[in-house]
Amino acid sequence: MNHSLSIENDIDGDTLHEECGVFGILGHPDAATLTALGLHALQHRGQEAAGIVSFDGQRFHSERRMGLVGDHYTDPATLARLPGDRSIGHVRYSTTGETILRNVQPLFAELEVGGIAIAHNGNFTNGLTMRRQLIADGAICQSTSDTEVVLHLIARSKQASSSDRFIDAIRQMEGGYSMLAMTRTKLIAARDPIGIRPLVMGELDGKPIFCSETCALDIIGAKYIRDVENGEVIICEIQPDGSITIDARKPEVSQPERLCLFEYVYFARPDSVVGGRNVYAARKNMGINLAKEAPIAADLVVPVPDGGTPAAIGYAQASGIPFELGIIRNHYVGRTFIEPTQQIRAFGVKLKHSANRAIIEGKRVVLVDDSIVRGTTSVKIVQMIRDAGASEVHIRVASPMIFHPDFYGIDTPDADKLLANQYNSLKAMCDFIGADSLEFLSIDGLYRAVGGEPRDNAQPQFTDHYFTGDYPTRLLDRESTSNVRKLSMLASNG
């Protein structure tokens, strides 16, 4: 599965999407430029919209745009409208709220304690419930983003300082999230109590940085300091003398961390380090374990670009079957002419991928993919490989079957749309896809690839509900809305 492609190219809705990525820096003269570069490195986490808010010592400045970071924030005129030595930024793919400009983060509000901008990655599982309570109490909501709920809670908090108000607000929220807030003097970072969504702390020229992945530190030459711990709130504040103090506050009752496994399977960039583990190495280990669990006699191991590549390398090394680029990805698929018409759907996969006939023809091929969601893309890729002359096509998937939807920031189809729930046997799935065989990595194989040990069923080491149905938090909105997530909002063209 290739999540680096724009959503316009996801013509079948057969990919998973991360909600967003965040980046923030305090006290650096090139704050907005560095934030734009950091967001560029995090572009894979959201391609619908991007926003940056800066503060120049007197005023807050906001630039929010639909589309990619590079479409807007490479313009010197845009960056010139973001002066100041502190800023936070956000790239977005929506799981809650429409794709309209008023939902683009960071969101900003002027409160009794001063201006505050906030941005978050993930999803609140009680966001709708809290929104209804706020509206019933007279609140006016301008967006459909559940981030706005936090702004209202900050405004209503009885705590004295902006830091304490922020902590008071997020302690009322449930779900999986990493969040940044910026006030006139502070950059605040927070992570959900069990650490479902990642957040790291870095440093550049002695100035603190927070971002979703280490790849955003690498792009600007910043130093990785540590991960923000689950449930932790870190408050960085510029003092009158220009120095920066750092106050790390941890919850009174700590819980074991349970990072989202899909960060390793799919979302994080392979050059990132998530939870102290190199993503590329984890994905390669998935392929190694897959080769041990599901061997097959074949001539070639071929990755489904780009997500399947590290696992395919691991599969090839463990199996002794040669690795080849049997599918070539087109990195320059146009964004404007691809409309989801039936005619385009018929050949859509070829816009993204082309079979390397000279390598494939007459060969028994093992296709390695990182995951299968609905299976419609797999059908087309298998057919493409057969059309290129492959004698056999065997699919090996470097993660378990996906049975359950996500409510922590991943945009998953409804359960009945997932391939694993549409067929009652592996053979039936294989027949639908049109492959000669189909096998998935086991949950223990995935756990060993990432953490080195099998799953502890009594106390799972990671968040893995999409595979197992074991949701790590309450799903309050789901329970109270009879599975309906609808918000009324004036239609907007901007």
Coordinates of C-alpha atoms in Angstrom, one line a residue:
M1 CA 0.0 0.0 0.0
N2 CA 1.4 3.4 -0.9
H3 CA 0.4 6.1 1.5
S4 CA 2.9 8.6 0.0
L5 CA 0.5 9.2 -2.9
S6 CA -2.0 12.0 -2.7
I7 CA -5.5 11.2 -1.7
E8 CA -6.7 12.3 -5.1
N9 CA -4.9 9.2 -6.4
D10 CA -6.6 6.9 -3.9
I11 CA -9.4 6.2 -6.4
D12 CA -10.6 3.0 -4.7
G13 CA -10.5 4.1 -1.1
D14 CA -8.3 1.1 -0.6
T15 CA -5.6 2.7 1.6
L16 CA -5.5 3.7 5.2
H17 CA -4.9 7.3 6.1
E18 CA -3.2 8.8 9.2
E19 CA -5.0 11.9 10.4
C20 CA -2.1 14.3 10.7
G21 CA 1.4 15.3 11.8
V22 CA 2.5 18.1 14.1
F23 CA 5.7 20.2 14.4
G24 CA 6.6 23.0 16.8
I25 CA 9.7 25.1 17.7
L26 CA 10.3 27.7 20.4
G27 CA 12.9 30.6 20.3
H28 CA 14.5 30.1 16.9
P29 CA 14.7 33.1 14.5
D30 CA 13.8 30.9 11.5
A31 CA 10.8 29.3 13.3
A32 CA 8.3 29.3 10.4
T33 CA 10.8 28.2 7.8
L34 CA 11.9 25.3 10.0
T35 CA 8.3 24.4 10.7
A36 CA 7.6 24.3 7.0
L37 CA 10.5 22.0 6.4
G38 CA 9.5 19.8 9.3
L39 CA 5.9 19.5 7.9
H40 CA 7.4 18.7 4.5
A41 CA 9.1 15.7 6.1
L42 CA 5.8 14.7 7.7
Q43 CA 3.8 15.1 4.5
H44 CA 3.1 11.4 4.4
R45 CA 0.9 11.8 7.6
G46 CA -1.6 14.0 5.8
Q47 CA -2.0 15.5 2.4
E48 CA -5.3 17.4 2.6
A49 CA -4.2 20.6 4.2
A50 CA -1.3 22.3 6.1
G51 CA -1.2 25.2 8.5
I52 CA 1.4 27.2 10.5
V53 CA 0.8 29.7 13.3
S54 CA 3.7 31.9 14.5
F55 CA 4.2 34.6 17.2
D56 CA 6.5 37.6 16.8
G57 CA 6.4 38.9 20.3
Q58 CA 3.3 41.1 19.7
R59 CA 0.9 39.3 17.4
F60 CA 0.0 35.8 16.3
H61 CA 0.2 35.1 12.5
S62 CA -1.7 32.2 10.8
E63 CA -1.4 30.7 7.3
R64 CA -3.6 27.8 6.6
R65 CA -4.0 26.2 3.2
M66 CA -5.6 23.3 1.5
G67 CA -3.2 21.0 -0.3
L68 CA 0.4 20.0 0.1
V69 CA 3.1 21.8 2.1
G70 CA 5.2 22.3 -1.0
D71 CA 2.3 24.0 -2.8
H72 CA 2.3 26.9 -0.5
Y73 CA 5.1 27.1 2.1
T74 CA 8.0 27.2 -0.4
D75 CA 6.8 30.7 -1.3
P76 CA 9.0 33.3 0.4
A77 CA 6.0 35.7 0.5
T78 CA 4.0 33.2 2.5
L79 CA 6.8 32.6 5.0
A80 CA 7.3 36.4 5.3
R81 CA 3.8 36.5 6.7
L82 CA 4.8 34.2 9.5
P83 CA 7.4 36.3 11.5
G84 CA 8.6 35.4 14.9
D85 CA 10.8 33.0 16.8
R86 CA 8.1 30.5 17.7
S87 CA 5.6 28.5 15.6
I88 CA 3.6 25.3 15.4
G89 CA 2.4 23.6 12.3
H90 CA 0.2 20.8 11.2
V91 CA -0.5 18.5 8.2
R92 CA -3.9 17.0 8.0
Y93 CA -5.9 14.1 6.7
S94 CA -9.3 14.3 8.2
T95 CA -11.0 11.4 10.1
T96 CA -13.4 13.7 11.9
G97 CA -14.6 16.9 10.4
E98 CA -15.1 17.9 6.7
T99 CA -12.2 19.0 4.5
I100 CA -12.8 22.7 4.7
L101 CA -10.5 25.5 5.5
R102 CA -12.0 26.3 8.9
N103 CA -11.0 22.8 10.0
V104 CA -7.4 23.2 9.0
Q105 CA -5.1 23.3 12.1
P106 CA -3.5 24.9 14.0
L107 CA -6.7 26.4 15.5
F108 CA -6.4 29.7 17.3
A109 CA -8.4 31.5 19.9
E110 CA -8.1 34.6 22.0
L111 CA -8.8 33.6 25.6
E112 CA -8.8 35.4 29.0
V113 CA -5.2 34.2 29.5
G114 CA -4.1 35.4 26.0
G115 CA -3.9 33.9 22.6
I116 CA -3.4 30.1 22.1
A117 CA -2.9 28.0 19.0
I118 CA -3.3 24.2 19.2
A119 CA -2.8 21.3 16.8
H120 CA -3.1 17.6 17.3
N121 CA -2.5 14.2 15.7
G122 CA -5.0 11.5 16.5
N123 CA -8.6 11.3 17.6
F124 CA -10.6 11.9 20.7
T125 CA -13.0 9.0 21.4
N126 CA -15.2 11.3 23.5
G127 CA -14.9 14.4 21.3
L128 CA -18.5 14.4 20.0
T129 CA -19.8 13.7 23.5
M130 CA -17.9 16.7 24.9
R131 CA -18.9 18.9 22.0
R132 CA -22.6 18.2 22.7
Q133 CA -22.2 19.1 26.3
L134 CA -20.4 22.3 25.4
I135 CA -23.0 23.4 22.9
A136 CA -25.8 22.5 25.4
D137 CA -24.0 24.9 27.8
G138 CA -24.0 27.7 25.2
A139 CA -20.7 27.2 23.4
I140 CA -20.5 28.2 19.7
C141 CA -18.5 25.9 17.5
Q142 CA -17.0 27.2 14.3
S143 CA -15.4 24.0 13.0
T144 CA -16.2 20.3 12.9
S145 CA -12.7 19.4 14.2
D146 CA -12.6 17.9 17.6
T147 CA -9.5 20.0 18.3
E148 CA -11.9 22.9 18.9
V149 CA -13.4 21.1 21.9
V150 CA -10.0 21.5 23.6
L151 CA -10.0 25.2 23.0
H152 CA -13.4 25.5 24.7
L153 CA -12.3 23.4 27.6
I154 CA -9.2 25.6 28.1
A155 CA -11.4 28.8 28.0
R156 CA -13.8 27.4 30.6
S157 CA -11.1 26.0 32.9
K158 CA -10.9 27.6 36.4
Q159 CA -7.1 27.1 36.6
A160 CA -5.0 30.3 36.7
S161 CA -2.2 29.7 34.2
S162 CA -2.4 28.8 30.5
S163 CA -0.4 25.6 31.2
D164 CA -2.7 24.4 34.0
R165 CA -5.7 25.3 31.9
F166 CA -4.3 23.2 29.0
I167 CA -3.6 20.2 31.3
D168 CA -7.1 20.5 32.8
A169 CA -8.6 20.4 29.3
I170 CA -6.7 17.4 27.9
R171 CA -7.2 15.4 31.1
Q172 CA -11.0 15.5 30.2
M173 CA -10.3 14.0 26.7
E174 CA -10.0 10.3 25.9
G175 CA -8.5 8.5 22.9
G176 CA -5.2 8.6 21.1
Y177 CA -3.5 11.9 20.5
S178 CA -0.3 13.9 20.5
M179 CA -0.9 17.6 20.8
L180 CA 1.0 20.9 20.6
A181 CA -0.1 24.3 22.0
M182 CA 1.6 27.7 21.6
T183 CA 0.9 30.7 23.8
R184 CA 2.7 34.1 23.8
T185 CA 5.6 32.6 25.8
K186 CA 5.1 28.8 25.8
L187 CA 5.3 25.8 23.6
I188 CA 3.4 22.9 25.3
A189 CA 3.5 19.2 24.2
A190 CA 1.2 16.5 25.4
R191 CA 0.7 12.8 24.6
D192 CA -2.3 10.6 25.4
P193 CA -2.1 8.5 28.6
I194 CA -1.1 5.2 26.9
G195 CA 0.9 6.8 24.1
I196 CA -1.1 5.5 21.1
R197 CA 0.2 8.4 18.9
P198 CA 3.9 9.2 18.7
L199 CA 5.6 12.5 19.7
V200 CA 9.3 13.2 20.0
M201 CA 11.4 16.0 21.5
G202 CA 14.4 17.5 19.7
E203 CA 16.7 20.4 19.9
L204 CA 18.3 22.8 17.3
D205 CA 20.8 25.5 18.4
G206 CA 19.6 24.9 22.0
K207 CA 15.9 25.5 21.1
P208 CA 13.3 22.9 21.8
I209 CA 11.3 21.1 19.1
F210 CA 8.4 18.7 19.2
C211 CA 7.2 16.7 16.2
S212 CA 5.4 13.5 15.3
E213 CA 8.5 11.6 13.9
T214 CA 12.2 11.8 14.0
C215 CA 12.4 12.3 10.2
A216 CA 11.2 15.9 10.8
L217 CA 14.2 16.5 13.1
D218 CA 16.6 15.0 10.5
I219 CA 15.5 17.3 7.7
I220 CA 16.5 20.4 9.6
G221 CA 19.6 18.9 11.2
A222 CA 18.1 18.9 14.7
K223 CA 19.2 16.5 17.5
Y224 CA 16.8 13.9 18.9
I225 CA 16.5 14.3 22.7
R226 CA 13.8 11.7 23.7
D227 CA 10.2 10.6 23.1
V228 CA 7.5 12.5 25.0
E229 CA 6.3 9.9 27.5
N230 CA 2.7 8.6 27.4
G231 CA 0.6 10.9 29.6
E232 CA 3.3 13.5 29.9
V233 CA 2.9 17.2 29.4
I234 CA 6.1 19.2 28.6
I235 CA 6.0 23.0 29.0
C236 CA 8.8 25.1 27.4
E237 CA 8.7 28.8 28.3
I238 CA 10.7 31.7 27.2
Q239 CA 11.7 33.9 30.1
P240 CA 12.2 37.7 30.1
D241 CA 15.9 37.2 29.8
G242 CA 15.5 35.0 26.7
S243 CA 16.3 31.8 28.4
I244 CA 14.0 28.8 28.0
T245 CA 12.8 26.7 31.0
I246 CA 11.4 23.2 30.5
D247 CA 8.9 21.7 32.9
A248 CA 7.9 18.1 32.4
R249 CA 4.8 17.0 34.2
K250 CA 3.8 13.3 34.4
P251 CA 0.4 11.9 35.4
E252 CA -0.2 10.9 39.0
V253 CA -1.1 7.4 37.9
S254 CA 1.0 6.1 35.0
Q255 CA -0.1 3.4 32.5
P256 CA 2.0 1.1 30.3
E257 CA 2.7 2.6 26.9
R258 CA 0.8 1.0 24.0
L259 CA 2.1 2.6 20.7
C260 CA 0.0 2.1 17.6
L261 CA 1.3 -0.9 15.7
F262 CA 0.3 0.7 12.4
E263 CA 3.1 3.3 12.9
Y264 CA 5.5 0.4 12.2
V265 CA 3.4 -1.4 9.6
Y266 CA 2.4 1.5 7.5
F267 CA 2.3 5.1 8.7
A268 CA 5.8 6.2 9.9
R269 CA 8.5 7.0 7.4
P270 CA 10.9 4.1 7.2
D271 CA 13.8 6.3 8.2
S272 CA 12.1 7.4 11.4
V273 CA 12.7 6.0 14.9
V274 CA 9.4 5.4 16.7
G275 CA 9.3 4.3 20.3
G276 CA 13.1 3.7 20.2
R277 CA 12.8 1.3 17.3
N278 CA 13.9 1.9 13.7
V279 CA 10.9 1.6 11.4
Y280 CA 12.8 0.2 8.5
A281 CA 14.4 -2.6 10.6
A282 CA 10.9 -3.5 12.0
R283 CA 9.4 -3.7 8.5
K284 CA 12.3 -5.8 7.3
N285 CA 11.8 -8.1 10.3
M286 CA 8.2 -8.5 9.4
G287 CA 9.3 -9.8 6.0
I288 CA 11.8 -12.2 7.6
N289 CA 9.1 -13.6 10.0
L290 CA 6.6 -13.8 7.1
A291 CA 9.1 -15.9 5.1
K292 CA 9.4 -18.3 8.1
E293 CA 5.6 -18.5 8.6
A294 CA 4.5 -18.7 5.0
P295 CA 7.2 -20.1 2.7
I296 CA 6.5 -20.8 -1.0
A297 CA 8.5 -22.1 -3.9
A298 CA 9.0 -19.1 -6.3
D299 CA 11.5 -17.4 -8.5
L300 CA 11.2 -13.8 -7.5
V301 CA 10.2 -11.7 -4.5
V302 CA 8.5 -8.4 -5.7
P303 CA 7.4 -5.6 -3.4
V304 CA 4.2 -3.6 -3.9
P305 CA 5.7 -0.1 -3.8
D306 CA 6.5 1.6 -1.7
G307 CA 5.2 0.2 1.6
G308 CA 6.0 -3.4 0.9
T309 CA 9.7 -2.8 0.0
P310 CA 11.4 -3.3 3.4
A311 CA 9.3 -6.4 4.2
A312 CA 10.0 -7.8 0.7
I313 CA 13.8 -7.4 1.3
G314 CA 13.4 -9.3 4.5
Y315 CA 11.4 -12.0 2.9
A316 CA 13.9 -12.4 0.1
Q317 CA 16.9 -12.6 2.5
A318 CA 15.2 -15.1 4.8
S319 CA 13.9 -17.3 1.9
G320 CA 16.8 -17.1 -0.4
I321 CA 14.5 -16.1 -3.3
P322 CA 15.9 -13.2 -5.4
F323 CA 14.5 -9.7 -4.7
E324 CA 13.5 -7.8 -7.8
L325 CA 11.7 -4.5 -8.6
G326 CA 8.9 -6.2 -10.6
I327 CA 6.6 -3.3 -10.2
I328 CA 7.8 0.3 -11.0
R329 CA 5.9 3.1 -9.3
N330 CA 5.2 6.3 -11.2
H331 CA 6.2 9.1 -8.8
Y332 CA 4.7 11.8 -11.0
V333 CA 1.0 10.9 -11.2
G334 CA -0.9 14.1 -11.9
R335 CA -3.2 15.4 -9.2
T336 CA -5.6 17.4 -11.4
F337 CA -6.8 15.1 -14.1
I338 CA -7.6 12.0 -12.0
E339 CA -11.3 12.0 -11.5
P340 CA -13.0 9.0 -10.0
T341 CA -15.0 8.2 -13.1
Q342 CA -15.7 4.6 -14.0
Q343 CA -13.3 4.9 -17.0
I344 CA -10.5 6.1 -14.8
R345 CA -11.2 3.4 -12.2
A346 CA -10.8 0.8 -14.8
F347 CA -7.1 1.6 -15.4
G348 CA -6.4 3.6 -12.3
V349 CA -3.8 1.2 -10.8
K350 CA -1.7 1.6 -13.9
L351 CA -1.4 5.3 -13.3
K352 CA 0.5 4.5 -10.1
H353 CA 2.2 1.2 -10.9
S354 CA 3.6 -0.6 -14.0
A355 CA 4.7 -4.2 -14.2
N356 CA 8.3 -4.8 -15.2
R357 CA 7.6 -7.4 -17.8
A358 CA 11.2 -8.3 -18.6
I359 CA 11.7 -9.4 -15.0
I360 CA 8.3 -11.0 -14.4
E361 CA 7.5 -12.9 -17.6
G362 CA 7.4 -16.7 -17.0
K363 CA 8.3 -16.4 -13.4
R364 CA 6.7 -17.5 -10.1
V365 CA 6.2 -14.3 -8.2
V366 CA 5.8 -13.6 -4.5
L367 CA 4.2 -10.2 -4.1
V368 CA 4.8 -8.7 -0.7
D369 CA 2.5 -5.9 0.6
D370 CA 2.4 -4.2 4.0
S371 CA -1.3 -4.6 4.5
I372 CA -4.6 -5.3 2.8
V373 CA -7.6 -3.2 3.6
R374 CA -10.5 -3.7 1.1
G375 CA -8.5 -5.8 -1.4
T376 CA -9.6 -3.9 -4.5
T377 CA -6.1 -2.7 -5.3
S378 CA -4.7 -6.1 -4.7
V379 CA -7.1 -7.5 -7.4
K380 CA -5.7 -5.1 -9.9
I381 CA -2.1 -5.6 -9.1
V382 CA -2.4 -9.3 -9.3
Q383 CA -4.1 -9.0 -12.7
M384 CA -1.3 -6.6 -13.8
I385 CA 1.4 -9.1 -12.8
R386 CA -0.5 -11.9 -14.7
D387 CA -0.9 -9.7 -17.7
A388 CA 2.9 -9.2 -17.6
G389 CA 3.4 -13.0 -18.0
A390 CA 3.9 -14.3 -14.5
S391 CA 3.3 -18.0 -14.3
E392 CA 2.2 -17.9 -10.6
V393 CA 1.3 -15.0 -8.3
H394 CA 1.5 -15.5 -4.5
I395 CA 0.6 -12.7 -2.1
R396 CA 2.3 -12.4 1.2
V397 CA 1.1 -9.7 3.6
A398 CA 3.5 -8.4 6.2
S399 CA 0.8 -7.7 8.8
P400 CA -2.3 -9.6 10.1
M401 CA -5.8 -9.4 8.6
I402 CA -7.6 -6.2 9.5
F403 CA -11.0 -7.0 11.1
H404 CA -11.9 -3.9 13.1
P405 CA -12.2 -0.1 12.4
D406 CA -10.0 2.4 14.2
F407 CA -11.1 5.4 16.3
Y408 CA -7.7 6.9 17.3
G409 CA -6.8 8.8 14.1
I410 CA -6.7 6.3 11.3
D411 CA -9.3 6.6 8.6
T412 CA -10.5 3.0 8.2
P413 CA -13.5 1.7 6.3
D414 CA -16.5 0.4 8.1
A415 CA -16.0 -3.2 9.4
D416 CA -18.2 -4.7 6.7
K417 CA -16.0 -3.1 3.9
L418 CA -12.8 -4.7 5.2
L419 CA -11.7 -7.7 3.1
A420 CA -11.2 -10.0 6.1
N421 CA -14.9 -9.5 7.0
Q422 CA -16.3 -10.1 3.5
Y423 CA -15.1 -13.7 3.2
N424 CA -15.2 -16.6 5.7
S425 CA -11.9 -18.2 4.6
L426 CA -8.5 -17.4 3.4
K427 CA -9.1 -19.4 0.3
A428 CA -12.2 -17.3 -0.5
M429 CA -10.1 -14.1 -0.1
C430 CA -7.4 -15.5 -2.3
D431 CA -10.0 -16.4 -5.0
F432 CA -11.4 -12.9 -4.9
I433 CA -8.0 -11.3 -5.3
G434 CA -7.1 -13.8 -8.0
A435 CA -3.8 -15.0 -6.6
D436 CA -2.5 -18.6 -6.4
S437 CA -2.0 -18.3 -2.7
L438 CA -2.5 -15.7 0.1
E439 CA -0.9 -15.6 3.5
F440 CA -0.8 -13.0 6.3
L441 CA 1.8 -12.5 9.0
S442 CA 0.6 -13.7 12.4
I443 CA 0.0 -11.3 15.3
D444 CA 2.9 -12.9 17.2
G445 CA 5.1 -12.6 14.1
L446 CA 4.3 -8.9 14.0
Y447 CA 5.0 -8.4 17.7
R448 CA 8.3 -10.2 17.4
A449 CA 9.3 -8.1 14.4
V450 CA 8.6 -4.8 16.3
G451 CA 9.3 -5.6 20.0
G452 CA 11.1 -8.9 19.9
E453 CA 8.5 -10.8 21.9
P454 CA 5.1 -12.4 21.2
R455 CA 1.9 -10.6 22.2
D456 CA 1.2 -10.6 25.9
N457 CA -2.6 -11.3 25.7
A458 CA -3.1 -10.3 29.3
Q459 CA -1.4 -6.9 28.9
P460 CA -0.6 -6.2 25.2
Q461 CA 2.5 -4.2 24.5
F462 CA 1.0 -2.3 21.6
T463 CA -2.3 -0.9 20.4
D464 CA -3.6 -3.5 17.9
H465 CA -7.4 -3.4 17.9
Y466 CA -7.7 -3.3 14.1
F467 CA -6.2 -6.9 14.1
T468 CA -7.5 -8.2 17.5
G469 CA -10.6 -6.1 18.5
D470 CA -8.9 -5.2 21.7
Y471 CA -9.6 -1.5 22.0
P472 CA -7.4 0.1 24.7
T473 CA -9.8 2.9 25.8
R474 CA -13.5 3.5 26.1
L475 CA -15.2 4.4 22.8
L476 CA -17.7 6.9 24.4
D477 CA -18.8 8.6 21.2
R478 CA -19.4 5.2 19.5
E479 CA -21.4 4.0 22.4
S480 CA -23.5 7.2 22.8
T481 CA -24.3 7.9 19.1
S482 CA -25.3 4.5 17.9
N483 CA -22.3 4.3 15.6
V484 CA -23.3 7.5 13.9
R485 CA -20.7 10.3 13.7
K486 CA -22.4 13.3 12.1
L487 CA -22.0 17.0 12.7
S488 CA -24.1 19.7 11.2
M489 CA -22.0 22.4 9.6
L490 CA -22.6 25.1 7.0
A491 CA -21.2 24.0 3.6
S492 CA -18.1 25.9 2.7
N493 CA -16.1 26.5 -0.4
G494 CA -13.0 27.7 1.4

